[in-house]
C-alpha cells in the first residue's frame, strides 16, 4: 500500500508543494496530503489580495492550522518543503506536532532541516511538550 505523507511548509512555496506532491505520487508509492491553496486569479475574484496567506485574510487561519494537524494524524510521515531552508512559525508547530505524535519528518533540503532543528531545538522541544501534555490524560503522566 502507498505511504500517506503530509506535506508541510510555507504557502509562499505552494508551487513547490505541488511539484513535490507530483514527484512522490507519480511513483505510486505515496499518497500526499497537503495544503489547499487557491490560485491567485481566483482569490482576486473573491476579494483577496496578493498570492499568500489566504486563510489569514479570510479569518480561517486557526481552523486551517488545526485541520492540517489532523492531516498529520492521518499520515505516516511528514515532508517539509523548506525552500532555501525557510521554516516559518506554523510549519515549526507542525514539525513539533509530528515529533510529538511519533511521525518521521523529512525535509526537501535535509541539511537545512537538520540545522533548523538544531538551532530551534529548545523552542520545538517546548512545543512538543505542550502537545504531549494536552494529549496525555492526567493519570497517564
Tab-separated table of N, CA and C in Angstrom:
chain	number	residue	atom	x	y	z
A	1	UNK	N	0.839	-1.181	0.000
A	1	UNK	CA	0.000	0.000	0.000
A	1	UNK	C	0.883	1.243	0.000
A	2	UNK	N	0.416	2.304	-0.624
A	2	UNK	CA	1.197	3.548	-0.611
A	2	UNK	C	1.286	4.144	0.794
A	3	UNK	N	2.374	4.835	1.059
A	3	UNK	CA	2.579	5.543	2.315
A	3	UNK	C	1.890	6.904	2.230
A	4	UNK	N	1.132	7.249	3.271
A	4	UNK	CA	0.471	8.554	3.311
A	4	UNK	C	1.451	9.561	3.911
A	5	UNK	N	1.683	10.641	3.179
A	5	UNK	CA	2.621	11.683	3.568
A	5	UNK	C	1.864	12.998	3.681
A	6	UNK	N	2.131	13.751	4.746
A	6	UNK	CA	1.570	15.097	4.864
A	6	UNK	C	2.672	16.087	4.499
A	7	UNK	N	2.420	16.895	3.493
A	7	UNK	CA	3.374	17.903	3.057
A	7	UNK	C	3.113	19.180	3.845
A	8	UNK	N	4.158	19.694	4.471
A	8	UNK	CA	4.072	20.925	5.253
A	8	UNK	C	5.063	21.943	4.693
A	9	UNK	N	4.795	23.201	4.964
A	9	UNK	CA	5.702	24.263	4.547
A	9	UNK	C	4.932	25.527	4.240
A	10	UNK	N	5.654	26.591	4.101
A	10	UNK	CA	5.046	27.897	3.861
A	10	UNK	C	4.252	27.923	2.562
A	11	UNK	N	3.100	28.597	2.612
A	11	UNK	CA	2.295	28.736	1.391
A	11	UNK	C	2.982	29.614	0.358
A	12	UNK	N	4.021	30.347	0.760
A	12	UNK	CA	4.755	31.134	-0.240
A	12	UNK	C	5.443	30.220	-1.253
A	13	UNK	N	5.592	28.939	-0.888
A	13	UNK	CA	6.200	27.954	-1.786
A	13	UNK	C	5.169	26.958	-2.299
A	14	UNK	N	3.907	27.408	-2.444
A	14	UNK	CA	2.825	26.489	-2.821
A	14	UNK	C	3.131	25.751	-4.117
A	15	UNK	N	3.781	26.411	-5.071
A	15	UNK	CA	4.082	25.731	-6.329
A	15	UNK	C	5.040	24.569	-6.100
A	16	UNK	N	5.986	24.748	-5.210
A	16	UNK	CA	6.938	23.682	-4.899
A	16	UNK	C	6.231	22.530	-4.183
A	17	UNK	N	5.214	22.871	-3.359
A	17	UNK	CA	4.413	21.814	-2.725
A	17	UNK	C	3.826	20.901	-3.805
A	18	UNK	N	3.261	21.510	-4.839
A	18	UNK	CA	2.627	20.728	-5.904
A	18	UNK	C	3.653	19.915	-6.686
A	19	UNK	N	4.826	20.484	-6.905
A	19	UNK	CA	5.885	19.757	-7.615
A	19	UNK	C	6.307	18.526	-6.816
A	20	UNK	N	6.531	18.721	-5.518
A	20	UNK	CA	6.963	17.601	-4.667
A	20	UNK	C	5.863	16.557	-4.558
A	21	UNK	N	4.628	17.017	-4.486
A	21	UNK	CA	3.487	16.093	-4.440
A	21	UNK	C	3.467	15.231	-5.704
A	22	UNK	N	3.633	15.861	-6.843
A	22	UNK	CA	3.663	15.156	-8.120
A	22	UNK	C	4.814	14.153	-8.154
A	23	UNK	N	6.002	14.588	-7.722
A	23	UNK	CA	7.165	13.710	-7.752
A	23	UNK	C	6.947	12.465	-6.889
A	24	UNK	N	6.302	12.637	-5.745
A	24	UNK	CA	6.059	11.489	-4.874
A	24	UNK	C	4.939	10.603	-5.411
A	25	UNK	N	3.822	11.216	-5.775
A	25	UNK	CA	2.658	10.413	-6.178
A	25	UNK	C	2.861	9.704	-7.506
A	26	UNK	N	3.661	10.255	-8.389
A	26	UNK	CA	3.851	9.597	-9.689
A	26	UNK	C	4.567	8.259	-9.560
A	27	UNK	N	5.229	8.028	-8.414
A	27	UNK	CA	5.894	6.742	-8.199
A	27	UNK	C	4.901	5.653	-7.829
A	28	UNK	N	3.692	6.067	-7.393
A	28	UNK	CA	2.710	5.107	-6.941
A	28	UNK	C	2.960	4.612	-5.525
A	29	UNK	N	4.023	5.143	-4.874
A	29	UNK	CA	4.373	4.699	-3.521
A	29	UNK	C	3.859	5.623	-2.427
A	30	UNK	N	3.284	6.775	-2.816
A	30	UNK	CA	2.859	7.763	-1.827
A	30	UNK	C	1.489	8.335	-2.165
A	31	UNK	N	0.738	8.644	-1.118
A	31	UNK	CA	-0.474	9.465	-1.218
A	31	UNK	C	-0.150	10.709	-0.400
A	32	UNK	N	-0.287	11.878	-0.994
A	32	UNK	CA	0.108	13.109	-0.322
A	32	UNK	C	-1.089	13.944	0.121
A	33	UNK	N	-1.043	14.350	1.373
A	33	UNK	CA	-1.999	15.295	1.928
A	33	UNK	C	-1.258	16.624	2.010
A	34	UNK	N	-1.898	17.693	1.592
A	34	UNK	CA	-1.191	18.972	1.538
A	34	UNK	C	-2.151	20.117	1.808
A	35	UNK	N	-1.587	21.301	1.787
A	35	UNK	CA	-2.401	22.498	1.949
A	35	UNK	C	-3.355	22.628	0.772
A	36	UNK	N	-4.472	23.255	1.026
A	36	UNK	CA	-5.378	23.600	-0.063
A	36	UNK	C	-5.119	25.051	-0.408
A	37	UNK	N	-4.609	25.261	-1.573
A	37	UNK	CA	-4.222	26.601	-1.997
A	37	UNK	C	-5.086	27.003	-3.177
A	38	UNK	N	-5.632	28.205	-3.122
A	38	UNK	CA	-6.437	28.665	-4.248
A	38	UNK	C	-5.583	29.560	-5.136
A	39	UNK	N	-5.719	29.447	-6.436
A	39	UNK	CA	-4.933	30.272	-7.348
A	39	UNK	C	-5.198	31.760	-7.124
A	40	UNK	N	-4.141	32.558	-7.290
A	40	UNK	CA	-4.243	33.996	-7.094
A	40	UNK	C	-5.342	34.643	-7.921
A	41	UNK	N	-5.525	34.187	-9.152
A	41	UNK	CA	-6.555	34.779	-10.009
A	41	UNK	C	-7.948	34.574	-9.411
A	42	UNK	N	-8.202	33.396	-8.863
A	42	UNK	CA	-9.496	33.148	-8.227
A	42	UNK	C	-9.611	33.962	-6.943
A	43	UNK	N	-8.521	34.002	-6.184
A	43	UNK	CA	-8.526	34.747	-4.918
A	43	UNK	C	-8.933	36.198	-5.152
A	44	UNK	N	-8.425	36.784	-6.211
A	44	UNK	CA	-8.770	38.178	-6.513
A	44	UNK	C	-10.257	38.333	-6.804
A	45	UNK	N	-10.878	37.320	-7.416
A	45	UNK	CA	-12.309	37.425	-7.736
A	45	UNK	C	-13.179	37.393	-6.482
A	46	UNK	N	-12.636	36.872	-5.374
A	46	UNK	CA	-13.416	36.864	-4.126
A	46	UNK	C	-12.894	37.910	-3.134
A	47	UNK	N	-12.090	38.848	-3.651
A	47	UNK	CA	-11.670	39.996	-2.860
A	47	UNK	C	-10.422	39.831	-2.016
A	48	UNK	N	-9.605	38.819	-2.306
A	48	UNK	CA	-8.369	38.637	-1.551
A	48	UNK	C	-7.209	39.315	-2.255
A	49	UNK	N	-6.228	39.748	-1.484
A	49	UNK	CA	-5.064	40.443	-2.040
A	49	UNK	C	-3.848	39.539	-2.045
A	50	UNK	N	-2.976	39.766	-3.000
A	50	UNK	CA	-1.710	39.048	-3.038
A	50	UNK	C	-1.863	37.607	-3.452
A	51	UNK	N	-0.843	36.820	-3.125
A	51	UNK	CA	-0.809	35.418	-3.527
A	51	UNK	C	-0.447	34.501	-2.366
A	52	UNK	N	-0.712	34.947	-1.137
A	52	UNK	CA	-0.300	34.166	0.014
A	52	UNK	C	-1.184	34.495	1.214
A	53	UNK	N	-1.205	33.608	2.167
A	53	UNK	CA	-1.913	33.803	3.439
A	53	UNK	C	-3.408	34.056	3.261
A	54	UNK	N	-4.044	33.317	2.367
A	54	UNK	CA	-5.479	33.496	2.126
A	54	UNK	C	-6.299	33.116	3.352
A	55	UNK	N	-5.859	32.079	4.074
A	55	UNK	CA	-6.564	31.685	5.288
A	55	UNK	C	-6.607	32.812	6.303
A	56	UNK	N	-5.496	33.522	6.443
A	56	UNK	CA	-5.451	34.656	7.364
A	56	UNK	C	-6.381	35.761	6.893
A	57	UNK	N	-6.364	36.034	5.597
A	57	UNK	CA	-7.220	37.091	5.059
A	57	UNK	C	-8.699	36.781	5.267
A	58	UNK	N	-9.042	35.517	5.269
A	58	UNK	CA	-10.440	35.112	5.441
A	58	UNK	C	-10.798	34.835	6.908
A	59	UNK	N	-9.822	35.019	7.806
A	59	UNK	CA	-10.077	34.746	9.219
A	59	UNK	C	-10.184	33.263	9.530
A	60	UNK	N	-9.545	32.439	8.709
A	60	UNK	CA	-9.637	30.985	8.858
A	60	UNK	C	-8.334	30.329	9.277
A	61	UNK	N	-7.316	31.106	9.627
A	61	UNK	CA	-6.005	30.539	9.914
A	61	UNK	C	-6.060	29.445	10.980
A	62	UNK	N	-6.722	29.723	12.107
A	62	UNK	CA	-6.766	28.744	13.191
A	62	UNK	C	-7.467	27.459	12.753
A	63	UNK	N	-8.556	27.599	12.018
A	63	UNK	CA	-9.304	26.437	11.540
A	63	UNK	C	-8.434	25.603	10.596
A	64	UNK	N	-7.777	26.276	9.658
A	64	UNK	CA	-6.956	25.565	8.682
A	64	UNK	C	-5.704	24.972	9.319
A	65	UNK	N	-5.123	25.675	10.298
A	65	UNK	CA	-3.963	25.121	11.013
A	65	UNK	C	-4.351	23.845	11.755
A	66	UNK	N	-5.495	23.866	12.411
A	66	UNK	CA	-5.975	22.682	13.134
A	66	UNK	C	-6.259	21.535	12.159
A	67	UNK	N	-6.857	21.848	11.024
A	67	UNK	CA	-7.136	20.836	10.011
A	67	UNK	C	-5.838	20.205	9.510
A	68	UNK	N	-4.791	21.021	9.392
A	68	UNK	CA	-3.518	20.475	8.920
A	68	UNK	C	-2.934	19.497	9.955
A	69	UNK	N	-3.143	19.774	11.234
A	69	UNK	CA	-2.698	18.809	12.251
A	69	UNK	C	-3.450	17.493	12.110
A	70	UNK	N	-4.723	17.552	11.744
A	70	UNK	CA	-5.491	16.324	11.528
A	70	UNK	C	-4.948	15.566	10.317
A	71	UNK	N	-4.452	16.287	9.314
A	71	UNK	CA	-3.822	15.621	8.166
A	71	UNK	C	-2.558	14.896	8.620
A	72	UNK	N	-1.809	15.516	9.525
A	72	UNK	CA	-0.622	14.859	10.078
A	72	UNK	C	-1.041	13.598	10.820
A	73	UNK	N	-2.168	13.647	11.539
A	73	UNK	CA	-2.680	12.453	12.224
A	73	UNK	C	-2.909	11.306	11.240
A	74	UNK	N	-3.400	11.618	10.062
A	74	UNK	CA	-3.703	10.596	9.057
A	74	UNK	C	-2.455	10.056	8.356
A	75	UNK	N	-1.380	10.835	8.395
A	75	UNK	CA	-0.171	10.497	7.641
A	75	UNK	C	0.748	9.558	8.417
A	76	UNK	N	1.572	8.838	7.670
A	76	UNK	CA	2.610	8.009	8.273
A	76	UNK	C	3.880	8.820	8.493
A	77	UNK	N	4.046	9.889	7.728
A	77	UNK	CA	5.231	10.738	7.844
A	77	UNK	C	4.920	12.138	7.355
A	78	UNK	N	5.846	13.049	7.648
A	78	UNK	CA	5.713	14.447	7.244
A	78	UNK	C	6.888	14.803	6.345
A	79	UNK	N	6.585	15.528	5.283
A	79	UNK	CA	7.616	16.027	4.372
A	79	UNK	C	7.530	17.547	4.369
A	80	UNK	N	8.636	18.202	4.749
A	80	UNK	CA	8.663	19.656	4.876
A	80	UNK	C	9.309	20.286	3.639
A	81	UNK	N	8.565	21.163	2.999
A	81	UNK	CA	9.079	21.933	1.867
A	81	UNK	C	9.753	23.167	2.469
A	82	UNK	N	11.060	23.061	2.678
A	82	UNK	CA	11.841	24.125	3.305
A	82	UNK	C	12.774	24.781	2.283
A	83	UNK	N	12.195	25.424	1.303
A	83	UNK	CA	12.950	26.059	0.226
A	83	UNK	C	13.904	27.098	0.817
A	84	UNK	N	15.174	27.002	0.446
A	84	UNK	CA	16.168	27.923	0.982
A	84	UNK	C	16.345	27.789	2.487
A	85	UNK	N	15.876	26.665	3.043
A	85	UNK	CA	15.965	26.433	4.471
A	85	UNK	C	14.866	27.102	5.278
A	86	UNK	N	13.943	27.789	4.602
A	86	UNK	CA	12.916	28.549	5.320
A	86	UNK	C	11.874	27.645	5.977
A	87	UNK	N	11.665	27.864	7.274
A	87	UNK	CA	10.608	27.208	8.026
A	87	UNK	C	9.967	28.282	8.897
A	88	UNK	N	8.718	28.602	8.628
A	88	UNK	CA	8.005	29.616	9.399
A	88	UNK	C	7.429	29.054	10.681
A	89	UNK	N	6.778	29.911	11.433
A	89	UNK	CA	6.226	29.518	12.731
A	89	UNK	C	5.175	28.417	12.629
A	90	UNK	N	4.274	28.521	11.646
A	90	UNK	CA	3.234	27.494	11.505
A	90	UNK	C	3.852	26.144	11.159
A	91	UNK	N	4.826	26.151	10.270
A	91	UNK	CA	5.482	24.897	9.888
A	91	UNK	C	6.272	24.328	11.055
A	92	UNK	N	6.923	25.193	11.824
A	92	UNK	CA	7.645	24.725	13.014
A	92	UNK	C	6.683	24.026	13.956
A	93	UNK	N	5.493	24.598	14.132
A	93	UNK	CA	4.480	23.999	15.003
A	93	UNK	C	4.061	22.633	14.462
A	94	UNK	N	3.912	22.515	13.156
A	94	UNK	CA	3.536	21.237	12.547
A	94	UNK	C	4.636	20.193	12.733
A	95	UNK	N	5.892	20.625	12.627
A	95	UNK	CA	7.020	19.716	12.862
A	95	UNK	C	6.986	19.222	14.308
A	96	UNK	N	6.760	20.138	15.241
A	96	UNK	CA	6.683	19.761	16.657
A	96	UNK	C	5.545	18.767	16.882
A	97	UNK	N	4.412	18.997	16.228
A	97	UNK	CA	3.278	18.083	16.370
A	97	UNK	C	3.633	16.705	15.819
A	98	UNK	N	4.288	16.685	14.670
A	98	UNK	CA	4.697	15.403	14.081
A	98	UNK	C	5.625	14.655	15.028
A	99	UNK	N	6.580	15.362	15.609
A	99	UNK	CA	7.508	14.737	16.555
A	99	UNK	C	6.735	14.219	17.771
A	100	UNK	N	5.818	15.037	18.286
A	100	UNK	CA	5.036	14.648	19.470
A	100	UNK	C	4.193	13.411	19.217
A	101	UNK	N	3.773	13.229	17.973
A	101	UNK	CA	2.927	12.076	17.643
A	101	UNK	C	3.728	10.918	17.041
A	102	UNK	N	5.048	11.047	17.062
A	102	UNK	CA	5.915	9.953	16.623
A	102	UNK	C	6.038	9.789	15.121
A	103	UNK	N	5.730	10.832	14.368
A	103	UNK	CA	5.833	10.740	12.910
A	103	UNK	C	7.236	11.139	12.444
A	104	UNK	N	7.826	10.372	11.539
A	104	UNK	CA	9.105	10.782	10.966
A	104	UNK	C	8.925	12.075	10.165
A	105	UNK	N	9.947	12.918	10.204
A	105	UNK	CA	9.927	14.185	9.480
A	105	UNK	C	11.096	14.185	8.496
A	106	UNK	N	10.760	14.388	7.211
A	106	UNK	CA	11.782	14.520	6.170
A	106	UNK	C	11.731	15.948	5.636
A	107	UNK	N	12.831	16.407	5.074
A	107	UNK	CA	12.920	17.761	4.542
A	107	UNK	C	13.322	17.749	3.072
A	108	UNK	N	12.773	18.689	2.308
A	108	UNK	CA	13.201	18.893	0.929
A	108	UNK	C	14.701	19.164	0.906
A	109	UNK	N	15.152	20.027	1.819
A	109	UNK	CA	16.573	20.351	1.964
A	109	UNK	C	17.033	19.807	3.323
A	110	UNK	N	17.495	18.540	3.329
A	110	UNK	CA	17.794	17.862	4.594
A	110	UNK	C	18.816	18.578	5.478
A	111	UNK	N	19.895	19.083	4.904
A	111	UNK	CA	20.922	19.738	5.725
A	111	UNK	C	20.359	20.983	6.394
A	112	UNK	N	19.596	21.761	5.634
A	112	UNK	CA	18.965	22.957	6.205
A	112	UNK	C	17.957	22.561	7.272
A	113	UNK	N	17.264	21.450	7.069
A	113	UNK	CA	16.312	20.953	8.065
A	113	UNK	C	17.010	20.554	9.357
A	114	UNK	N	18.130	19.851	9.235
A	114	UNK	CA	18.891	19.464	10.421
A	114	UNK	C	19.390	20.689	11.175
A	115	UNK	N	19.873	21.676	10.428
A	115	UNK	CA	20.347	22.917	11.051
A	115	UNK	C	19.213	23.612	11.786
A	116	UNK	N	18.062	23.718	11.140
A	116	UNK	CA	16.908	24.363	11.759
A	116	UNK	C	16.506	23.630	13.026
A	117	UNK	N	16.455	22.299	12.995
A	117	UNK	CA	16.088	21.518	14.169
A	117	UNK	C	17.074	21.754	15.310
A	118	UNK	N	18.341	21.843	14.968
A	118	UNK	CA	19.362	22.086	15.980
A	118	UNK	C	19.240	23.488	16.569
A	119	UNK	N	19.092	24.484	15.706
A	119	UNK	CA	19.017	25.872	16.157
A	119	UNK	C	17.747	26.158	16.957
A	120	UNK	N	16.667	25.471	16.628
A	120	UNK	CA	15.388	25.720	17.287
A	120	UNK	C	14.984	24.591	18.233
A	121	UNK	N	15.946	23.785	18.631
A	121	UNK	CA	15.617	22.598	19.427
A	121	UNK	C	14.874	22.951	20.715
A	122	UNK	N	15.250	24.037	21.359
A	122	UNK	CA	14.572	24.413	22.602
A	122	UNK	C	13.111	24.773	22.336
A	123	UNK	N	12.877	25.621	21.343
A	123	UNK	CA	11.505	26.053	21.027
A	123	UNK	C	10.658	24.878	20.549
A	124	UNK	N	11.220	24.034	19.700
A	124	UNK	CA	10.477	22.877	19.203
A	124	UNK	C	10.206	21.900	20.343
A	125	UNK	N	11.207	21.690	21.191
A	125	UNK	CA	11.015	20.809	22.342
A	125	UNK	C	9.898	21.299	23.254
A	126	UNK	N	9.827	22.593	23.450
A	126	UNK	CA	8.758	23.168	24.268
A	126	UNK	C	7.394	22.923	23.620
A	127	UNK	N	7.314	23.098	22.296
A	127	UNK	CA	6.052	22.845	21.591
A	127	UNK	C	5.672	21.370	21.658
A	128	UNK	N	6.648	20.492	21.511
A	128	UNK	CA	6.386	19.053	21.613
A	128	UNK	C	5.815	18.742	22.996
A	129	UNK	N	6.443	19.284	24.028
A	129	UNK	CA	5.973	19.049	25.398
A	129	UNK	C	4.545	19.543	25.587
A	130	UNK	N	4.219	20.681	24.989
A	130	UNK	CA	2.857	21.209	25.094
A	130	UNK	C	1.852	20.285	24.415
A	131	UNK	N	2.196	19.778	23.241
A	131	UNK	CA	1.299	18.836	22.553
A	131	UNK	C	1.124	17.561	23.373
A	132	UNK	N	2.208	17.047	23.914
A	132	UNK	CA	2.144	15.817	24.699
A	132	UNK	C	1.310	16.035	25.958
A	133	UNK	N	1.492	17.161	26.621
A	133	UNK	CA	0.742	17.450	27.851
A	133	UNK	C	-0.760	17.497	27.584
A	134	UNK	N	-1.151	18.029	26.442
A	134	UNK	CA	-2.570	18.111	26.101
A	134	UNK	C	-3.106	16.736	25.715
A	135	UNK	N	-2.282	15.950	25.045
A	135	UNK	CA	-2.737	14.662	24.524
A	135	UNK	C	-2.836	13.574	25.591
A	136	UNK	N	-1.970	13.639	26.596
A	136	UNK	CA	-1.965	12.583	27.600
A	136	UNK	C	-2.933	12.902	28.727
A	137	UNK	N	-3.749	11.946	29.104
A	137	UNK	CA	-4.623	12.172	30.261
A	137	UNK	C	-3.778	12.334	31.513
A	138	UNK	N	-4.275	13.033	32.499
A	138	UNK	CA	-3.518	13.304	33.722
A	138	UNK	C	-2.982	12.021	34.362
A	139	UNK	N	-3.773	10.970	34.392
A	139	UNK	CA	-3.315	9.741	35.045
A	139	UNK	C	-2.217	9.041	34.246
A	140	UNK	N	-2.053	9.391	32.971
A	140	UNK	CA	-1.020	8.770	32.151
A	140	UNK	C	0.315	9.463	32.239
A	141	UNK	N	0.383	10.579	32.964
A	141	UNK	CA	1.661	11.317	33.049
A	141	UNK	C	2.469	10.882	34.234
